[in-house]
Coordinates of C-alpha atoms in Angstrom, one line a residue:
L1 CA -7.5 -28.7 -47.2
K2 CA -11.1 -28.6 -46.0
Q3 CA -14.2 -27.1 -47.7
R4 CA -17.2 -25.7 -45.8
S5 CA -20.5 -27.3 -46.8
G6 CA -23.8 -26.6 -44.9
G7 CA -21.9 -25.6 -41.8
S8 CA -19.7 -28.7 -41.6
L9 CA -16.4 -29.5 -43.2
L10 CA -16.0 -31.7 -46.2
C11 CA -12.5 -33.0 -46.4
S12 CA -10.9 -32.7 -49.9
R13 CA -7.7 -34.7 -49.3
A14 CA -6.0 -36.7 -46.6
M15 CA -4.3 -35.1 -43.7
A16 CA -3.0 -37.0 -40.7
V17 CA -4.3 -40.6 -40.4
V18 CA -4.8 -42.8 -37.3
E19 CA -2.9 -46.0 -37.4
P20 CA -4.8 -49.2 -36.5
A21 CA -4.5 -50.4 -32.9
A22 CA -6.1 -53.8 -32.9
K23 CA -4.2 -54.8 -29.8
R24 CA -6.1 -52.3 -27.7
H25 CA -9.2 -54.5 -27.9
R26 CA -7.5 -57.3 -26.0
V27 CA -8.6 -57.5 -22.3
D28 CA -5.6 -57.5 -20.1
L29 CA -7.4 -57.9 -16.7
P30 CA -8.5 -61.2 -15.2
V31 CA -12.3 -61.8 -15.0
V32 CA -14.2 -62.6 -11.8
L33 CA -17.7 -64.1 -12.3
G34 CA -19.9 -63.3 -9.4
S35 CA -22.0 -66.5 -9.3
S36 CA -22.2 -69.6 -7.1
S37 CA -23.7 -71.6 -9.9
K38 CA -21.3 -74.5 -10.8
W39 CA -23.2 -74.9 -14.1
R40 CA -22.7 -71.2 -15.0
Q41 CA -19.1 -71.3 -14.0
G42 CA -18.5 -74.3 -16.3
V43 CA -20.2 -72.7 -19.2
F44 CA -18.2 -69.5 -18.8
L45 CA -14.9 -71.4 -18.8
R46 CA -15.9 -73.2 -22.0
R47 CA -17.2 -70.1 -23.8
F48 CA -14.6 -67.6 -22.5
P49 CA -11.4 -69.6 -22.2
E50 CA -9.2 -66.6 -23.0
Y51 CA -10.1 -64.9 -19.7
G52 CA -9.2 -67.6 -17.1
A53 CA -12.1 -66.6 -14.9
E54 CA -12.2 -66.8 -11.1
F55 CA -15.5 -67.2 -9.2
M56 CA -17.0 -65.7 -6.1
D57 CA -20.4 -66.0 -4.4
P58 CA -22.0 -62.6 -3.9
A59 CA -24.2 -64.0 -1.0
I60 CA -26.8 -61.3 -1.0
D61 CA -30.5 -61.3 0.0
E62 CA -32.1 -61.0 -3.5
K63 CA -35.6 -61.0 -2.1
A64 CA -34.9 -57.7 -0.4
I65 CA -34.5 -55.9 -3.8
R66 CA -37.7 -54.8 -5.6
A67 CA -38.5 -52.9 -8.7
D68 CA -41.7 -52.4 -10.8
R69 CA -40.2 -53.8 -14.0
P70 CA -38.4 -57.1 -14.3
E71 CA -35.7 -55.4 -16.4
D72 CA -35.0 -52.9 -13.6
M73 CA -35.2 -55.6 -10.9
T74 CA -32.6 -57.9 -12.5
I75 CA -30.2 -55.0 -13.1
A76 CA -30.7 -53.8 -9.4
I77 CA -29.9 -57.3 -8.2
A78 CA -26.9 -57.7 -10.4
E79 CA -25.6 -54.3 -9.3
A80 CA -26.1 -55.3 -5.7
K81 CA -24.1 -58.5 -6.3
A82 CA -21.3 -56.4 -7.8
D83 CA -21.3 -53.9 -4.9
A84 CA -21.1 -56.7 -2.4
L85 CA -18.1 -58.3 -4.1
L86 CA -16.0 -55.1 -4.7
P87 CA -14.7 -54.8 -1.1
R88 CA -13.6 -58.4 -1.2
L89 CA -11.4 -58.1 -4.2
D90 CA -7.7 -57.6 -3.7
K91 CA -6.6 -56.9 -7.3
D92 CA -7.8 -55.2 -10.4
V93 CA -10.3 -57.3 -12.3
L94 CA -13.2 -57.2 -14.7
L95 CA -16.2 -58.2 -12.5
L96 CA -19.3 -59.8 -14.0
T97 CA -22.5 -60.3 -12.2
L98 CA -25.9 -61.5 -13.5
D99 CA -29.5 -62.1 -12.5
Q100 CA -32.5 -63.7 -14.3
V101 CA -36.2 -63.8 -13.9
V102 CA -38.9 -65.5 -16.0
V103 CA -42.0 -63.5 -17.1
C104 CA -45.1 -65.0 -18.5
E105 CA -48.6 -63.5 -19.0
G106 CA -47.6 -60.3 -17.4
A107 CA -46.2 -61.6 -14.2
V108 CA -42.8 -62.7 -12.9
R109 CA -42.7 -66.5 -12.3
E110 CA -40.5 -68.0 -9.7
K111 CA -39.9 -71.6 -8.8
P112 CA -43.2 -73.2 -8.3
E113 CA -44.3 -73.6 -4.7
D114 CA -46.2 -76.8 -5.2
E115 CA -47.6 -79.2 -7.8
Q116 CA -50.8 -77.1 -8.3
Q117 CA -48.8 -74.0 -9.3
A118 CA -46.4 -76.0 -11.5
R119 CA -49.4 -77.5 -13.4
A120 CA -50.8 -74.0 -13.9
Y121 CA -47.6 -72.7 -15.3
L122 CA -47.2 -75.7 -17.6
A123 CA -50.8 -75.5 -18.7
S124 CA -50.2 -71.9 -19.9
Y125 CA -47.2 -73.1 -22.0
Q126 CA -49.5 -75.8 -23.5
R127 CA -51.8 -73.0 -24.6
G128 CA -49.0 -71.2 -26.4
A129 CA -48.1 -68.6 -23.8
G130 CA -44.5 -67.4 -24.2
A131 CA -42.0 -67.5 -21.3
S132 CA -39.5 -64.6 -21.3
C133 CA -36.2 -65.0 -19.6
V134 CA -35.0 -61.5 -18.5
N135 CA -31.3 -61.2 -17.8
G136 CA -29.7 -58.3 -16.0
L137 CA -26.0 -58.1 -16.5
V138 CA -23.3 -55.9 -14.9
A139 CA -19.6 -55.5 -15.9
H140 CA -17.3 -53.5 -13.6
N141 CA -13.7 -52.5 -14.2
T142 CA -12.1 -52.1 -10.8
R143 CA -9.0 -50.4 -12.3
T144 CA -11.0 -47.5 -13.9
G145 CA -14.3 -47.7 -12.0
K146 CA -16.1 -48.0 -15.3
R147 CA -19.4 -49.9 -15.1
V148 CA -21.8 -51.0 -17.9
T149 CA -25.1 -52.7 -17.6
E150 CA -27.3 -54.5 -20.1
V151 CA -30.7 -56.3 -20.2
D152 CA -30.9 -59.3 -22.5
I153 CA -34.3 -61.0 -23.1
A154 CA -35.2 -64.2 -24.8
T155 CA -38.6 -65.8 -25.1
L156 CA -39.7 -69.4 -25.7
Y157 CA -42.9 -70.7 -27.2
W158 CA -44.0 -74.4 -27.2
R159 CA -46.3 -76.3 -29.4
P160 CA -49.1 -78.0 -27.4
F161 CA -47.6 -80.9 -25.5
P162 CA -49.5 -83.9 -24.0
D163 CA -50.3 -84.2 -20.3
S164 CA -47.9 -87.2 -20.2
V165 CA -45.0 -84.6 -20.6
V166 CA -46.5 -82.6 -17.7
D167 CA -46.6 -85.8 -15.6
H168 CA -43.0 -86.6 -16.5
L169 CA -41.8 -83.1 -15.5
L170 CA -43.7 -83.3 -12.2
S171 CA -42.4 -86.8 -11.5
N172 CA -38.8 -85.8 -12.4
G173 CA -39.0 -82.9 -9.9
E174 CA -36.3 -80.8 -11.5
I175 CA -38.8 -78.1 -12.5
F176 CA -39.4 -77.2 -8.8
T177 CA -35.8 -75.8 -8.8
C178 CA -36.5 -73.8 -12.0
A179 CA -38.0 -70.4 -12.3
G180 CA -41.1 -70.7 -14.5
A181 CA -41.4 -74.4 -13.9
F182 CA -39.6 -75.5 -17.1
N183 CA -36.3 -76.9 -18.1
V184 CA -35.6 -76.2 -21.7
E185 CA -33.1 -79.0 -21.8
D186 CA -35.5 -81.7 -20.6
P187 CA -35.5 -84.5 -23.3
E188 CA -39.3 -85.0 -23.2
L189 CA -40.2 -81.3 -23.3
R190 CA -37.5 -80.2 -25.8
P191 CA -39.2 -81.8 -28.9
Y192 CA -42.2 -79.5 -28.4
L193 CA -40.2 -76.3 -28.4
D194 CA -41.8 -74.3 -31.3
R195 CA -39.5 -71.2 -31.5
T196 CA -37.3 -68.9 -29.6
E197 CA -37.0 -65.1 -29.9
G198 CA -33.4 -64.5 -28.8
S199 CA -30.6 -66.9 -28.0
I200 CA -30.6 -70.1 -26.2
D201 CA -27.6 -68.7 -24.2
S202 CA -30.0 -66.0 -22.9
I203 CA -32.6 -68.6 -22.0
V204 CA -30.2 -70.6 -19.9
G205 CA -28.9 -67.5 -18.1
L206 CA -25.5 -66.8 -19.6
P207 CA -25.9 -64.5 -22.7
V208 CA -22.6 -65.1 -24.3
K209 CA -22.8 -62.5 -27.1
T210 CA -23.9 -59.7 -24.8
L211 CA -21.3 -60.6 -22.2
R212 CA -18.5 -60.6 -24.8
E213 CA -19.6 -57.1 -25.9
M214 CA -19.7 -55.9 -22.4
L215 CA -16.2 -57.2 -21.6
R216 CA -14.9 -55.3 -24.6
R217 CA -16.7 -52.2 -23.6
V218 CA -15.8 -52.1 -19.9
A219 CA -12.2 -52.7 -20.7
A220 CA -12.0 -49.9 -23.2
P221 CA -10.9 -46.4 -22.4
P222 CA -13.4 -43.5 -22.2
V223 CA -14.5 -42.2 -25.6
T224 CA -13.2 -38.8 -26.7
H225 CA -14.3 -38.6 -30.4
V226 CA -17.2 -40.0 -32.4
L227 CA -17.5 -41.1 -36.0
F228 CA -20.8 -41.8 -37.7
D229 CA -21.6 -43.8 -40.8
M230 CA -24.6 -42.1 -42.6
D231 CA -26.8 -44.3 -44.8
G232 CA -29.1 -46.5 -42.7
L233 CA -27.6 -45.0 -39.5
L234 CA -28.2 -41.3 -39.5
L235 CA -30.5 -41.1 -42.5
D236 CA -33.2 -43.5 -43.8
T237 CA -31.8 -43.9 -47.2
E238 CA -31.5 -47.7 -47.3
T239 CA -35.2 -48.0 -48.2
A240 CA -34.6 -45.9 -51.2
Y241 CA -31.7 -48.1 -52.3
T242 CA -33.9 -51.2 -51.9
V243 CA -36.7 -49.8 -54.0
A244 CA -34.5 -48.5 -56.8
Q245 CA -32.4 -51.7 -57.0
Q246 CA -35.4 -54.0 -57.0
D247 CA -37.0 -51.9 -59.7
I248 CA -34.0 -52.6 -61.9
V249 CA -33.3 -56.2 -61.2
G250 CA -37.0 -57.1 -61.4
R251 CA -36.9 -56.7 -65.2
W252 CA -35.1 -60.0 -65.3
G253 CA -37.2 -61.7 -62.7
K254 CA -34.6 -61.3 -59.9
T255 CA -35.1 -60.4 -56.3
F256 CA -32.9 -58.0 -54.4
T257 CA -32.7 -59.9 -51.1
W258 CA -31.5 -58.8 -47.7
E259 CA -28.6 -61.2 -47.9
L260 CA -27.4 -59.5 -51.0
K261 CA -28.0 -56.0 -49.5
A262 CA -25.9 -56.9 -46.5
K263 CA -23.0 -57.8 -48.8
M264 CA -23.2 -54.4 -50.5
M265 CA -23.8 -52.2 -47.5
G266 CA -20.9 -49.8 -46.7
M267 CA -19.2 -50.3 -50.1
K268 CA -18.6 -47.8 -52.9
A269 CA -21.3 -47.7 -55.6
L270 CA -19.4 -49.4 -58.4
E271 CA -17.9 -52.2 -56.2
A272 CA -21.4 -52.9 -54.7
A273 CA -22.9 -53.0 -58.2
K274 CA -20.3 -55.6 -59.3
I275 CA -21.3 -57.8 -56.4
L276 CA -25.0 -57.5 -57.3
V277 CA -24.4 -58.3 -61.0
D278 CA -22.3 -61.3 -60.1
D279 CA -24.6 -62.7 -57.4
L280 CA -27.8 -62.3 -59.5
G281 CA -26.2 -63.7 -62.7
L282 CA -26.8 -60.5 -64.7
E283 CA -23.6 -60.6 -66.6
G284 CA -24.3 -59.7 -70.3
K285 CA -27.6 -58.2 -69.4
I286 CA -26.5 -55.1 -67.5
S287 CA -23.0 -53.9 -66.6
P288 CA -22.1 -52.6 -63.2
E289 CA -21.6 -49.1 -64.7
D290 CA -25.0 -49.1 -66.4
F291 CA -26.6 -50.4 -63.2
V292 CA -25.2 -47.5 -61.2
A293 CA -26.2 -45.0 -63.9
E294 CA -29.8 -46.2 -64.0
R295 CA -30.0 -46.3 -60.2
E296 CA -28.8 -42.7 -60.0
K297 CA -31.8 -41.5 -62.0
L298 CA -34.2 -43.4 -59.7
L299 CA -32.5 -42.3 -56.5
H300 CA -32.4 -38.6 -57.1
D301 CA -35.9 -37.7 -55.9
L302 CA -35.9 -40.3 -53.2
F303 CA -32.6 -39.1 -51.6
A304 CA -33.8 -35.5 -51.5
R305 CA -36.6 -36.6 -49.1
A306 CA -34.4 -38.6 -46.8
T307 CA -35.5 -38.5 -43.1
L308 CA -33.5 -38.9 -39.9
M309 CA -33.4 -42.3 -38.2
P310 CA -34.8 -42.6 -34.6
G311 CA -32.6 -41.1 -31.9
V312 CA -30.3 -39.2 -34.3
D313 CA -31.3 -35.7 -33.6
R314 CA -31.2 -36.2 -29.8
L315 CA -27.7 -37.9 -29.8
V316 CA -26.0 -35.5 -32.2
R317 CA -27.2 -32.4 -30.4
H318 CA -26.3 -33.9 -27.0
L319 CA -22.8 -34.6 -28.1
A320 CA -22.4 -31.2 -29.7
K321 CA -23.7 -29.5 -26.5
H322 CA -21.0 -31.2 -24.6
S323 CA -18.3 -30.4 -27.1
V324 CA -17.6 -34.0 -28.1
P325 CA -15.8 -33.9 -31.5
M326 CA -17.9 -35.7 -34.2
A327 CA -17.5 -36.5 -37.9
V328 CA -19.2 -38.4 -40.6
A329 CA -17.4 -41.1 -42.6
T330 CA -19.7 -42.3 -45.4
S331 CA -19.1 -44.4 -48.4
S332 CA -21.5 -42.1 -50.4
H333 CA -19.8 -39.8 -52.8
R334 CA -20.0 -36.1 -52.1
R335 CA -22.8 -35.3 -54.6
H336 CA -25.0 -37.8 -52.9
F337 CA -24.1 -36.6 -49.5
V338 CA -25.2 -33.1 -50.3
L339 CA -28.4 -34.4 -51.8
K340 CA -29.3 -36.7 -49.0
T341 CA -28.6 -34.1 -46.3
S342 CA -30.4 -31.3 -48.0
L343 CA -33.2 -31.2 -45.4
H344 CA -30.8 -31.6 -42.5
G345 CA -28.0 -29.1 -43.2
E346 CA -28.1 -27.5 -39.7
L347 CA -27.8 -30.8 -37.9
F348 CA -24.9 -32.1 -40.1
G349 CA -23.3 -28.7 -39.6
L350 CA -22.6 -29.7 -36.0
M351 CA -20.0 -32.2 -37.3
H352 CA -16.4 -31.2 -37.2
H353 CA -15.9 -32.5 -40.8
I354 CA -17.3 -34.9 -43.4
V355 CA -15.4 -37.6 -45.2
T356 CA -17.1 -39.1 -48.3
G357 CA -16.4 -42.2 -50.3
D358 CA -14.7 -40.3 -53.1
Q359 CA -12.0 -39.1 -50.7
V360 CA -10.6 -42.6 -50.2
S361 CA -9.3 -45.4 -52.5
K362 CA -10.6 -48.4 -50.6
S363 CA -14.1 -49.4 -49.5
K364 CA -15.2 -50.7 -46.1
P365 CA -14.3 -53.2 -44.6
D366 CA -10.9 -51.6 -45.2
P367 CA -10.4 -49.1 -42.3
E368 CA -9.0 -46.3 -44.6
I369 CA -12.0 -44.0 -44.3
F370 CA -12.1 -44.2 -40.5
N371 CA -8.4 -43.7 -40.1
L372 CA -8.6 -40.6 -42.4
A373 CA -11.7 -39.2 -40.6
A374 CA -10.0 -39.6 -37.2
G375 CA -6.9 -37.9 -38.4
L376 CA -8.8 -34.7 -39.5
F377 CA -9.8 -33.7 -36.0
D378 CA -7.9 -30.7 -34.6
E379 CA -6.1 -33.0 -32.2
T380 CA -5.6 -36.6 -33.6
P381 CA -7.1 -39.0 -31.1
D382 CA -5.8 -42.3 -30.0
A383 CA -7.7 -44.9 -32.1
G384 CA -8.9 -46.8 -29.0
T385 CA -10.7 -43.7 -27.8
V386 CA -12.8 -43.2 -31.0
L387 CA -16.3 -44.6 -31.1
V388 CA -17.7 -45.6 -34.5
F389 CA -21.4 -45.9 -35.1
E390 CA -22.3 -48.3 -38.0
D391 CA -25.3 -50.2 -39.3
A392 CA -23.4 -52.3 -41.9
P393 CA -21.3 -55.5 -41.2
N394 CA -18.6 -54.1 -43.5
G395 CA -18.5 -50.9 -41.5
V396 CA -18.3 -52.8 -38.2
E397 CA -15.3 -54.8 -39.6
A398 CA -13.7 -51.6 -40.8
G399 CA -14.0 -49.9 -37.4
I400 CA -12.6 -52.9 -35.6
A401 CA -9.7 -53.1 -38.1
A402 CA -9.0 -49.4 -37.3
G403 CA -8.6 -50.3 -33.6
M404 CA -11.7 -48.3 -32.6
Q405 CA -14.6 -49.0 -30.4
V406 CA -17.7 -49.9 -32.5
C407 CA -21.4 -49.7 -31.8
H408 CA -23.5 -51.7 -34.3
V409 CA -27.1 -50.5 -35.1
P410 CA -28.2 -53.1 -37.6
D411 CA -31.4 -53.3 -39.5
C412 CA -33.8 -55.7 -37.9
N413 CA -33.7 -57.8 -41.1
L414 CA -30.0 -58.4 -40.8
S415 CA -29.4 -62.1 -40.1
A416 CA -27.8 -63.3 -36.9
D417 CA -24.7 -64.7 -38.6
L418 CA -23.8 -61.2 -39.9
R419 CA -23.9 -59.7 -36.4
G420 CA -21.3 -59.8 -33.6
G421 CA -17.8 -58.5 -33.2
A422 CA -18.8 -55.0 -32.1
F423 CA -18.6 -53.5 -28.6
C424 CA -22.4 -53.4 -28.5
E425 CA -25.5 -53.9 -30.6
L426 CA -28.5 -51.5 -30.4
A427 CA -32.0 -51.7 -32.0
S428 CA -31.7 -47.9 -32.6
L429 CA -29.7 -44.9 -31.5
E430 CA -32.6 -44.2 -29.1
S431 CA -31.2 -47.0 -26.9
F432 CA -27.7 -45.5 -26.7
R433 CA -26.4 -44.8 -23.1
P434 CA -23.6 -42.3 -23.4
Q435 CA -22.4 -42.9 -19.8
D436 CA -21.5 -46.5 -20.6
W437 CA -18.8 -45.1 -22.9
G438 CA -17.4 -42.4 -20.6
L439 CA -19.5 -39.7 -22.3
P440 CA -21.9 -37.3 -20.5
P441 CA -25.4 -38.8 -19.9
F442 CA -28.5 -37.5 -21.4
E443 CA -30.2 -34.8 -19.3
G444 CA -33.4 -35.8 -17.7
D445 CA -33.2 -39.3 -18.9
T446 CA -35.9 -41.3 -17.1
V447 CA -37.1 -44.9 -17.3
Q448 CA -40.8 -45.4 -17.9
P449 CA -42.6 -48.3 -16.1
H450 CA -43.7 -51.2 -18.1
P451 CA -47.5 -51.4 -17.6
S452 CA -47.9 -55.1 -18.6
V453 CA -45.6 -56.7 -15.9
E454 CA -46.6 -57.2 -12.3
P455 CA -43.8 -57.9 -9.9
Q456 CA -44.1 -60.8 -7.4
A457 CA -42.6 -61.3 -4.0
S458 CA -39.1 -62.6 -4.9
T459 CA -36.7 -63.3 -7.6
T460 CA -34.4 -66.1 -8.7
E461 CA -31.2 -66.0 -10.6
R462 CA -31.8 -69.2 -12.4
G463 CA -34.6 -69.6 -15.0
G464 CA -35.4 -72.4 -17.3
V465 CA -32.6 -74.8 -16.7
G466 CA -32.5 -75.3 -13.0
K467 CA -28.8 -74.6 -12.8

């Protein structure tokens, strides 16, 4: 039923499968938001109506909590808020606490103390200096004791604005209640906003997408088994696909865009090729079958040199050391799998088994491949305790449809509208925190100080909007 390949197990036909369990993703505990801000409370109720939140004031001395990095400082304050509220709770809840500081030109900026400081802050924004809103977030499940933390950062840049806007802001007076001396919602300042890196939700102090992911994660049971996608997640093969596919479609003056690539990711080769031919209007010029055949020739040498993505070696060896059952569920067919992993046989040999695209009849976003892969472990796990790592939107959708927890590690080029829905989103596997999922933490994991940020004397939990 299974065939040994490079130390791991390649499944050759289906065994037990795991039935989807979508209902396990529903949070069944009430939410308490630890914030005294009426504005934040109102936004939470509008954006998270399904949770019916209650509100409590942590009432702590934030100025007594210091850290070298603003990221660490906001997390420390948010955790202190949670710890202060826990003894006051009389029922099981999901507790959320937050803190925010504004950082500009290497220093934490608080509410301006006087007009001179406010003018100095605003003058730096006139010169094009960015203001970064650093949010520290904590979610705590009082029923299980599980706690997860996140840092969410968004940065604003303004075009040069006239002194008349500065005079307006000073006269209005609201900026004296705002960290960083700006209100992103001010009608006279808003037209000069040049760009944002990150979400407006993060800037105003309630990062909706991150909070939604944290609520899913903190309500979920501890992870017992792990499933990995392969292309673009474990191995850097997506570059090879892009090069080969652009080489082919370029003959007809076409461009293989990231938007098209996102549609194809995670699908079987022929199905993906049909999408490409249709989207680029290549019917009658090349068939999907001929496209795949030509691409095969171009990819052979490129695949044989595939390298590991950042953080892969550390994570896989860590999970293996702690006897966490792992498997690969890839849409690549078996011949490509063997070719792509030829330089990494020992590492992939740490997997309990491998499921390839030719073992299933349906492509992602159908959950078939994940259900099959989970069913091949020695003991079939509950779907809700399986963690799926994916880089493709189709794969994220497949994992969620299987009732599993999903960690999305998208390419930085993937558009924002194709993200969301997972339990978390990481820039790379280097950022993964096993302890947030009930897994053993990395040994000797330390946080390095950020040399460019100098802490100031106190913090504020409200930046940019004065709420």
